[in-house]
Tab-separated table of C-alpha atoms and ligand atoms in Angstrom:
chain	number	residue	atom	x	y	z
A	59	MET	CA	16.686	5.954	-36.324
A	60	ASN	CA	19.373	9.090	-35.689
A	61	LEU	CA	17.989	11.123	-32.627
A	62	ASP	CA	18.801	14.654	-31.914
A	63	GLY	CA	17.747	14.661	-28.489
A	64	VAL	CA	15.845	13.956	-26.233
A	65	GLU	CA	13.206	17.540	-23.777
A	66	ILE	CA	12.180	16.562	-20.277
A	67	LEU	CA	8.977	18.415	-19.678
A	68	HIS	CA	8.051	18.563	-15.984
A	69	ILE	CA	4.726	19.278	-15.391
A	70	ARG	CA	2.233	20.222	-13.052
A	71	MET	CA	-1.161	19.047	-13.276
A	72	PRO	CA	-4.098	20.014	-10.373
A	73	MET	CA	-6.451	16.648	-10.303
A	74	LEU	CA	-10.303	16.940	-9.441
A	75	GLY	CA	-9.825	15.829	-6.363
A	76	ALA	CA	-7.145	14.610	-3.878
A	77	PHE	CA	-6.217	10.425	-4.077
A	78	ARG	CA	-5.264	9.145	-0.800
A	79	THR	CA	-3.248	5.892	-0.659
A	80	SER	CA	-1.713	4.379	2.305
A	81	PHE	CA	1.585	6.133	1.384
A	82	GLY	CA	0.202	9.786	0.628
A	83	THR	CA	-2.532	12.220	-1.027
A	84	GLU	CA	-1.722	13.143	-4.229
A	85	SER	CA	-3.856	16.304	-4.886
A	86	VAL	CA	-1.724	18.215	-8.090
A	87	ARG	CA	0.329	15.395	-10.726
A	88	GLU	CA	3.790	16.475	-10.854
A	89	THR	CA	5.769	14.654	-13.075
A	90	LEU	CA	7.633	14.632	-16.500
A	91	LEU	CA	7.029	14.192	-20.071
A	92	LEU	CA	9.778	12.906	-22.479
A	93	ARG	CA	9.730	13.857	-26.001
A	94	ALA	CA	12.353	12.451	-28.337
A	95	VAL	CA	13.775	14.311	-31.229
A	96	THR	CA	14.197	11.680	-34.285
A	97	ASP	CA	15.232	13.373	-38.084
A	98	ASP	CA	11.464	12.115	-39.095
A	99	ALA	CA	9.525	11.192	-35.950
A	100	GLU	CA	8.697	12.962	-32.362
A	101	GLY	CA	7.689	10.491	-29.574
A	102	TRP	CA	6.047	10.962	-26.375
A	103	GLY	CA	6.361	9.242	-22.915
A	104	GLU	CA	5.109	9.723	-19.398
A	105	CYS	CA	6.851	8.892	-16.148
A	106	GLY	CA	5.307	7.427	-13.042
A	107	ALA	CA	7.046	9.576	-11.038
A	108	SER	CA	5.341	11.865	-8.223
A	109	ASP	CA	6.726	14.389	-6.978
A	110	ALA	CA	7.623	12.400	-3.692
A	111	PRO	CA	9.089	8.721	-3.409
A	112	LEU	CA	6.285	7.580	-1.756
A	113	TYR	CA	5.319	4.677	-4.318
A	114	SER	CA	8.978	3.733	-5.232
A	115	GLY	CA	12.204	4.562	-4.584
A	116	GLU	CA	12.206	7.471	-7.086
A	117	TYR	CA	10.702	11.109	-7.560
A	118	THR	CA	9.461	13.567	-10.043
A	119	HIS	CA	12.923	15.575	-9.866
A	120	GLY	CA	15.493	12.553	-9.373
A	121	ALA	CA	13.902	10.767	-12.419
A	122	ALA	CA	14.315	14.509	-14.628
A	123	ASP	CA	18.521	14.301	-12.862
A	124	VAL	CA	18.821	10.546	-13.504
A	125	LEU	CA	17.698	11.185	-17.305
A	126	ALA	CA	19.785	14.564	-18.343
A	127	ARG	CA	22.870	13.739	-16.697
A	128	HIS	CA	22.648	9.900	-17.573
A	129	LEU	CA	20.767	7.805	-19.107
A	130	ILE	CA	19.691	9.818	-22.669
A	131	PRO	CA	23.655	10.535	-22.806
A	132	ALA	CA	23.538	7.524	-22.685
A	133	LEU	CA	21.721	6.797	-25.966
A	134	ALA	CA	24.426	8.942	-28.037
A	135	GLY	CA	26.746	6.308	-29.305
A	136	THR	CA	24.499	3.754	-29.679
A	137	PRO	CA	24.147	2.703	-32.905
A	138	ASP	CA	20.925	2.474	-35.288
A	139	LEU	CA	19.239	3.012	-32.404
A	140	ASP	CA	15.373	1.688	-32.584
A	141	ALA	CA	13.031	1.120	-29.386
A	142	HIS	CA	14.865	-2.211	-28.213
A	143	SER	CA	17.772	-1.231	-27.974
A	144	VAL	CA	16.937	0.961	-25.545
A	145	ALA	CA	16.339	-1.136	-22.202
A	146	PRO	CA	20.193	-2.604	-23.388
A	147	ALA	CA	21.839	0.733	-23.920
A	148	LEU	CA	20.595	1.726	-20.347
A	149	SER	CA	21.382	-1.568	-18.224
A	150	ALA	CA	24.097	-0.855	-16.717
A	151	PHE	CA	22.402	1.780	-14.810
A	152	LYS	CA	20.842	0.080	-11.988
A	153	GLU	CA	16.687	0.406	-10.490
A	154	ASN	CA	15.259	4.206	-12.775
A	155	ARG	CA	12.436	2.080	-14.165
A	156	LEU	CA	10.036	4.379	-13.753
A	157	ALA	CA	13.032	6.536	-15.456
A	158	LYS	CA	14.083	4.148	-18.167
A	159	ALA	CA	10.432	3.312	-18.995
A	160	ALA	CA	9.118	7.518	-20.191
A	161	LEU	CA	12.627	7.425	-22.045
A	162	GLU	CA	11.943	4.039	-24.368
A	163	THR	CA	8.104	4.519	-24.520
A	164	ALA	CA	9.029	8.189	-25.809
A	165	ILE	CA	11.214	6.168	-28.596
A	166	LEU	CA	8.767	3.437	-29.164
A	167	ASP	CA	6.303	6.139	-29.963
A	168	ALA	CA	8.960	7.626	-32.909
A	169	ASP	CA	9.498	4.916	-33.586
A	170	LEU	CA	6.672	3.192	-34.609
A	171	LYS	CA	5.026	6.341	-35.687
A	172	SER	CA	7.752	6.840	-38.074
A	173	ARG	CA	7.167	3.478	-39.550
A	174	GLY	CA	3.007	4.685	-38.938
A	175	VAL	CA	2.310	1.339	-36.748
A	176	PRO	CA	0.401	1.423	-33.420
A	177	LEU	CA	1.195	0.881	-30.486
A	178	SER	CA	-1.658	-1.650	-29.782
A	179	PHE	CA	-0.623	-3.303	-32.834
A	180	ALA	CA	3.467	-3.914	-32.012
A	181	LEU	CA	2.581	-5.049	-29.037
A	182	GLY	CA	0.226	-7.797	-29.627
A	183	ALA	CA	-3.168	-6.467	-29.223
A	184	VAL	CA	-6.750	-8.524	-29.722
A	185	ARG	CA	-9.217	-6.229	-29.109
A	186	ASP	CA	-10.128	-2.578	-30.100
A	187	SER	CA	-11.855	-1.587	-26.700
A	188	VAL	CA	-10.781	-2.288	-23.142
A	189	ALA	CA	-12.903	-2.792	-19.804
A	190	CYS	CA	-12.625	-0.202	-16.995
A	191	GLY	CA	-12.094	0.239	-13.261
A	192	VAL	CA	-11.348	2.170	-10.980
A	193	SER	CA	-9.223	3.071	-8.061
A	194	VAL	CA	-10.875	4.469	-5.015
A	195	GLY	CA	-8.458	6.331	-2.811
A	196	ILE	CA	-9.244	6.529	1.364
A	197	ALA	CA	-12.407	9.027	2.356
A	198	ASP	CA	-12.566	10.511	5.467
A	199	SER	CA	-15.811	8.713	5.875
A	200	VAL	CA	-17.340	5.373	4.915
A	201	PRO	CA	-20.544	7.376	3.949
A	202	GLU	CA	-17.819	9.874	2.410
A	203	LEU	CA	-17.046	6.486	0.619
A	204	LEU	CA	-19.726	5.409	-0.044
A	205	ASP	CA	-20.540	8.649	-2.236
A	206	THR	CA	-17.836	8.550	-4.517
A	207	VAL	CA	-18.225	4.993	-5.233
A	208	GLU	CA	-22.189	4.983	-6.918
A	209	GLY	CA	-20.657	8.042	-8.703
A	210	TYR	CA	-18.182	5.714	-10.114
A	211	LEU	CA	-20.982	2.702	-10.767
A	212	ALA	CA	-23.011	5.513	-12.489
A	213	ASP	CA	-20.335	6.395	-14.826
A	214	GLY	CA	-20.394	2.489	-15.967
A	215	TYR	CA	-16.813	1.948	-13.803
A	216	LEU	CA	-16.623	-2.321	-14.208
A	217	ARG	CA	-15.205	-2.725	-11.274
A	218	ILE	CA	-14.299	-0.678	-7.975
A	219	LYS	CA	-10.775	-1.245	-6.364
A	220	LEU	CA	-10.539	0.316	-2.882
A	221	LYS	CA	-7.040	1.312	-1.386
A	222	ILE	CA	-7.217	0.242	1.861
A	223	GLU	CA	-4.821	0.401	5.401
A	224	PRO	CA	-4.549	-0.715	9.198
A	225	GLY	CA	-7.825	0.527	10.150
A	226	TRP	CA	-9.748	1.192	7.096
A	227	ASP	CA	-10.273	-2.220	5.503
A	228	ILE	CA	-12.808	-4.132	7.618
A	229	GLU	CA	-16.031	-1.135	7.946
A	230	PRO	CA	-15.747	0.435	4.241
A	231	VAL	CA	-15.241	-3.065	2.621
A	232	ARG	CA	-17.873	-4.364	4.105
A	233	ALA	CA	-19.961	-1.266	3.785
A	234	VAL	CA	-19.466	-0.972	-0.121
A	235	ARG	CA	-20.594	-4.549	-0.061
A	236	GLU	CA	-23.811	-4.518	1.862
A	237	ARG	CA	-24.974	-0.858	-0.455
A	238	PHE	CA	-23.642	-2.547	-3.835
A	239	GLY	CA	-24.193	-5.988	-3.847
A	240	ASP	CA	-22.520	-8.349	-6.553
A	241	ILE	CA	-20.249	-5.667	-7.857
A	242	MET	CA	-16.871	-6.604	-8.586
A	243	LEU	CA	-14.842	-5.536	-5.886
A	244	GLN	CA	-10.891	-5.536	-4.975
A	245	VAL	CA	-8.405	-3.978	-2.291
A	246	ASP	CA	-5.052	-2.619	-2.805
A	247	ALA	CA	-2.976	-1.785	0.454
A	248	ASN	CA	-0.241	-0.340	-1.702
A	249	ALA	CA	2.177	-2.825	1.153
A	250	SER	CA	1.051	-1.952	4.560
A	251	TYR	CA	0.400	-4.227	6.822
A	252	GLU	CA	3.281	-6.737	7.536
A	253	ARG	CA	2.929	-10.205	7.907
A	254	SER	CA	1.359	-10.430	12.214
A	255	ASP	CA	-1.453	-8.304	10.227
A	256	ILE	CA	-2.739	-11.860	8.946
A	257	ASP	CA	-6.094	-11.808	11.232
A	258	ASP	CA	-7.069	-8.201	9.480
A	259	LEU	CA	-6.357	-10.167	5.916
A	260	LEU	CA	-8.211	-13.135	6.651
A	261	ALA	CA	-11.441	-11.555	7.391
A	262	LEU	CA	-11.554	-9.650	4.258
A	263	ASP	CA	-12.088	-13.334	2.899
A	264	ALA	CA	-15.408	-12.820	4.156
A	265	PHE	CA	-17.031	-9.777	1.467
A	266	GLY	CA	-16.095	-12.433	-2.168
A	267	LEU	CA	-13.199	-9.837	-2.960
A	268	SER	CA	-11.722	-10.499	-6.520
A	269	LEU	CA	-8.410	-9.961	-5.182
A	270	VAL	CA	-5.949	-8.221	-2.658
A	271	GLU	CA	-3.539	-6.004	-4.105
A	272	GLN	CA	0.102	-6.335	-2.738
A	273	PRO	CA	-0.585	-6.683	1.357
A	274	LEU	CA	2.865	-7.036	2.557
A	275	PRO	CA	6.130	-4.886	1.981
A	276	ALA	CA	6.667	-5.533	-2.748
A	277	ASP	CA	10.326	-7.613	-0.847
A	278	ASP	CA	8.642	-10.270	0.726
A	279	LEU	CA	7.090	-12.866	-1.880
A	280	LEU	CA	7.771	-15.664	0.591
A	281	GLY	CA	5.047	-13.289	3.801
A	282	HIS	CA	2.964	-13.654	0.431
A	283	ALA	CA	3.283	-16.891	-0.842
A	284	MET	CA	2.419	-17.682	2.887
A	285	LEU	CA	-0.108	-15.774	3.109
A	286	ALA	CA	-2.028	-17.514	-0.357
A	287	ARG	CA	-1.398	-20.529	1.601
A	288	ARG	CA	-4.239	-19.390	4.482
A	289	LEU	CA	-6.154	-16.442	1.780
A	290	ALA	CA	-8.947	-17.852	-0.323
A	291	THR	CA	-9.355	-14.540	-1.981
A	292	PRO	CA	-6.668	-14.570	-4.310
A	293	ILE	CA	-2.975	-12.390	-3.824
A	294	CYS	CA	-2.362	-9.970	-6.330
A	295	LEU	CA	0.595	-8.192	-6.646
A	296	ASP	CA	2.081	-5.168	-7.802
A	297	GLU	CA	5.053	-3.570	-6.342
A	298	SER	CA	6.689	-6.679	-6.044
A	299	ILE	CA	6.867	-7.546	-9.862
A	300	LEU	CA	9.961	-4.796	-10.868
A	301	SER	CA	10.785	-7.653	-13.800
A	302	ALA	CA	9.575	-10.509	-15.650
A	303	ARG	CA	12.407	-12.450	-13.844
A	304	ALA	CA	10.748	-11.175	-10.359
A	305	ALA	CA	7.230	-12.350	-11.695
A	306	ALA	CA	8.367	-15.754	-12.812
A	307	THR	CA	9.663	-16.006	-8.937
A	308	ALA	CA	6.605	-14.631	-7.752
A	309	ILE	CA	4.519	-17.182	-9.392
A	310	ASP	CA	6.797	-20.083	-8.695
A	311	LEU	CA	6.697	-19.233	-5.073
A	312	GLY	CA	3.127	-19.141	-5.544
A	313	ALA	CA	2.760	-15.243	-3.858
A	314	CYS	CA	0.654	-14.425	-6.878
A	315	ARG	CA	-2.580	-15.366	-8.826
A	316	ILE	CA	-2.712	-12.074	-10.162
A	317	VAL	CA	-0.201	-9.818	-11.902
A	318	ASN	CA	-1.447	-5.694	-12.040
A	319	ILE	CA	1.077	-4.852	-14.920
A	320	LYS	CA	2.451	-1.411	-14.395
A	321	PRO	CA	4.785	-0.500	-17.769
A	322	GLY	CA	6.641	1.983	-15.790
A	323	ARG	CA	7.658	-0.204	-12.515
A	324	VAL	CA	9.111	-2.907	-14.755
A	325	GLY	CA	10.509	-0.155	-17.006
A	326	GLY	CA	9.161	0.162	-20.347
A	327	TYR	CA	6.339	-1.246	-22.462
A	328	LEU	CA	8.361	-4.320	-24.217
A	329	GLU	CA	9.264	-4.962	-19.973
A	330	ALA	CA	5.429	-5.606	-19.648
A	331	ARG	CA	4.654	-7.574	-23.001
A	332	ARG	CA	7.246	-10.157	-21.544
A	333	ILE	CA	5.493	-10.241	-18.154
A	334	HIS	CA	2.309	-10.548	-19.897
A	335	ASP	CA	3.233	-13.316	-21.719
A	336	LEU	CA	5.340	-14.856	-18.850
A	337	CYS	CA	1.640	-14.932	-16.637
A	338	ALA	CA	-0.440	-15.970	-19.984
A	339	ALA	CA	1.578	-19.434	-19.711
A	340	HIS	CA	1.522	-19.567	-16.677
A	341	GLY	CA	-2.179	-19.615	-16.278
A	342	ILE	CA	-1.719	-16.191	-14.664
A	343	PRO	CA	-4.552	-13.424	-15.589
A	344	VAL	CA	-2.675	-9.941	-15.279
A	345	TRP	CA	-4.128	-6.327	-15.555
A	346	CYS	CA	-3.560	-2.278	-16.483
A	347	GLY	CA	-1.741	-0.197	-12.894
A	348	GLY	CA	-2.172	3.072	-13.846
A	349	MET	CA	0.093	5.890	-11.871
A	350	LEU	CA	-2.618	8.858	-12.404
A	351	GLU	CA	-1.596	9.449	-15.983
A	352	THR	CA	-2.518	12.039	-18.293
A	353	GLY	CA	-3.777	11.372	-21.875
A	354	ILE	CA	-0.380	10.822	-22.989
A	355	GLY	CA	0.727	7.118	-20.895
A	356	ARG	CA	-3.173	6.530	-21.121
A	357	ALA	CA	-3.523	5.761	-24.633
A	358	ALA	CA	0.199	3.575	-24.199
A	359	ASN	CA	-1.722	1.604	-21.137
A	360	VAL	CA	-5.409	1.114	-22.606
A	361	ALA	CA	-3.699	-0.585	-25.881
A	362	LEU	CA	-0.948	-2.773	-23.623
A	363	ALA	CA	-4.179	-3.668	-21.944
A	364	ALA	CA	-5.686	-4.776	-25.440
A	365	LEU	CA	-3.274	-7.769	-25.490
A	366	PRO	CA	-5.161	-10.906	-24.946
A	367	ASN	CA	-3.888	-11.885	-21.251
A	368	PHE	CA	-5.156	-8.762	-19.967
A	369	THR	CA	-8.372	-10.555	-18.954
A	370	LEU	CA	-9.304	-8.275	-15.296
A	371	PRO	CA	-10.537	-4.592	-15.895
A	372	GLY	CA	-7.588	-2.408	-15.331
A	373	ASP	CA	-7.069	1.018	-13.339
A	374	THR	CA	-6.806	2.653	-16.914
A	375	SER	CA	-10.010	4.719	-16.078
A	376	ALA	CA	-11.074	7.888	-17.741
A	377	SER	CA	-9.666	11.786	-18.527
A	378	ALA	CA	-12.623	12.944	-16.131
A	379	ARG	CA	-11.390	10.423	-12.799
A	380	TYR	CA	-8.456	12.304	-12.749
A	381	PHE	CA	-8.668	16.270	-14.145
A	382	ALA	CA	-11.460	18.458	-15.443
A	383	GLU	CA	-8.816	19.318	-18.317
A	384	ASP	CA	-6.357	16.539	-20.215
A	385	LEU	CA	-3.864	17.205	-22.250
A	386	THR	CA	-4.371	15.077	-24.792
A	387	ASP	CA	-8.560	14.777	-26.270
A	388	PRO	CA	-9.958	13.154	-23.487
A	389	PHE	CA	-10.718	9.470	-22.676
A	390	VAL	CA	-14.165	8.943	-22.092
A	391	LEU	CA	-16.086	5.840	-21.228
A	392	GLU	CA	-17.923	4.232	-23.243
A	393	ASN	CA	-20.348	1.161	-21.298
A	394	GLY	CA	-17.301	0.883	-19.242
A	395	HIS	CA	-14.665	0.499	-21.685
A	396	LEU	CA	-11.954	3.280	-23.518
A	397	ALA	CA	-11.469	2.857	-26.973
A	398	VAL	CA	-7.754	1.658	-28.115
A	399	PRO	CA	-5.850	4.701	-30.297
A	400	LYS	CA	-6.222	3.601	-33.430
A	401	GLY	CA	-3.259	6.632	-34.433
A	402	PRO	CA	1.494	5.310	-35.186
A	403	GLY	CA	2.454	4.883	-32.214
A	404	ILE	CA	0.969	5.496	-29.139
A	405	GLY	CA	-1.965	7.554	-31.223
A	406	VAL	CA	-1.706	9.929	-29.504
A	407	ALA	CA	0.063	13.764	-28.623
A	408	PRO	CA	-0.428	15.937	-26.100
A	409	ASP	CA	-2.102	19.778	-27.151
A	410	PRO	CA	-0.166	22.743	-27.719
A	411	ASP	CA	-1.393	25.218	-25.853
A	412	ARG	CA	-2.705	22.793	-22.811
A	413	LEU	CA	1.344	21.460	-23.118
A	414	ALA	CA	2.199	24.960	-21.825
A	415	ALA	CA	-0.225	26.174	-19.644
A	416	VAL	CA	1.476	23.285	-16.974
A	417	THR	CA	4.793	22.797	-18.187
A	418	VAL	CA	6.812	24.193	-14.911
A	419	SER	CA	10.036	23.105	-16.791
A	420	ARG	CA	11.718	22.171	-19.706
A	421	GLN	CA	14.877	20.815	-20.807
A	422	TRP	CA	16.686	20.166	-23.959
A	423	ILE	CA	19.073	17.273	-23.782
A	424	PRO	CA	21.469	17.485	-27.653
A	425	LEU	CA	22.367	14.305	-28.585
A	426	ARG	CA	23.857	15.803	-31.649
B	719	OSB	O1	-0.785	0.974	-6.124
B	719	OSB	O2	-2.503	1.092	-8.128
B	719	OSB	C1	-1.462	1.471	-7.660
B	719	OSB	C2	-1.485	5.217	-8.497
B	719	OSB	C3	0.190	5.471	-7.597
B	719	OSB	C4	0.270	5.164	-7.773
B	719	OSB	C5	-0.157	3.266	-6.959
B	719	OSB	C6	-1.274	3.492	-7.580
B	719	OSB	C7	-2.257	4.030	-7.411
B	719	OSB	C8	-3.420	3.587	-8.281
B	719	OSB	C9	-4.271	4.941	-9.060
B	719	OSB	O3	-4.321	2.922	-7.522
B	719	OSB	C10	-3.925	3.735	-10.504
B	719	OSB	C11	-4.761	5.103	-11.327
B	719	OSB	O4	-5.658	4.755	-11.743
B	719	OSB	O5	-4.092	5.651	-12.485
B	720	MG	MG1	-1.389	-1.344	-6.197
């Protein structure tokens, strides 16, 4: 495959509601789309970065810079470039996984589109629709939270994930459990607790949660293992799992019983599949996380979530949970599920008019 170049598109998409977590509030999705142009196809990848480095060290302008200066140019000399040669070609560059994932995905999409192969098939999917949950941000009050959750349950979401932080945990969790009964309920702390907060975390055991996601800092695998010995609720890791190697370490240490797989966080769909396979071999269920993606990133996440060991509902919510208008045809929830795209590659492409309306700037990086 010959890569002519890659276009970096900086987009700003207003969100339907502000999404508040322990690390910040997002009301405009500001990120990058990459368009890889090869001799016989065009491929798209979405970057998981946001405008500020609050989830990880990456942020939108930084990702654009490393892509333009280092990552995209590094592909220039790669002989017989295909999706599998991208990560090796970029391996000298440390970190920057969200940026690397976007680039690998754009090339993977172009590669698969040129061969007429759907991403779901290439990855080994076994389902044509995936079970969906929804991630609910920190609210201003418990009554407001209950209204939001009620709306999502009416939409048909199969499980609810509540964002928590110290001071917003027991009360909202108890209120949701009491009001909605036996729903599938889990929480995500985004690394906002310390080991010394153990009593607050142990108190969550009273509510029959499916899992507690990333209670402690990303680099505290040992702390998670120590907590796991006392917490009855399964620990699921998100921020800590940056690679298959990190997943193997976490599993060996007993730091988690469940893994959230976000392709961006681990550097792409190929590493995501390796983590899926590793977890399957250890009897560790996985689910697909999200980074407030547009239809571009969502399409690829839904394909991944159709693999066999994705046995828990993902944060793969419908377009309408995020945006008034998506960049692609909207993903619509049907009986709590999203359909896996059937077309070649990621199966979608941005609508040109909608894309133009949200594009702030574009930069073409030529390779030939
Ligand atoms: O921790 O899972 C997370 C969004 C941005 C960054 C981190 C996280 C999230 C979500 C939302 O929880 C998931 C989604 O709906 O895309
Ligand atoms: Mg999370």
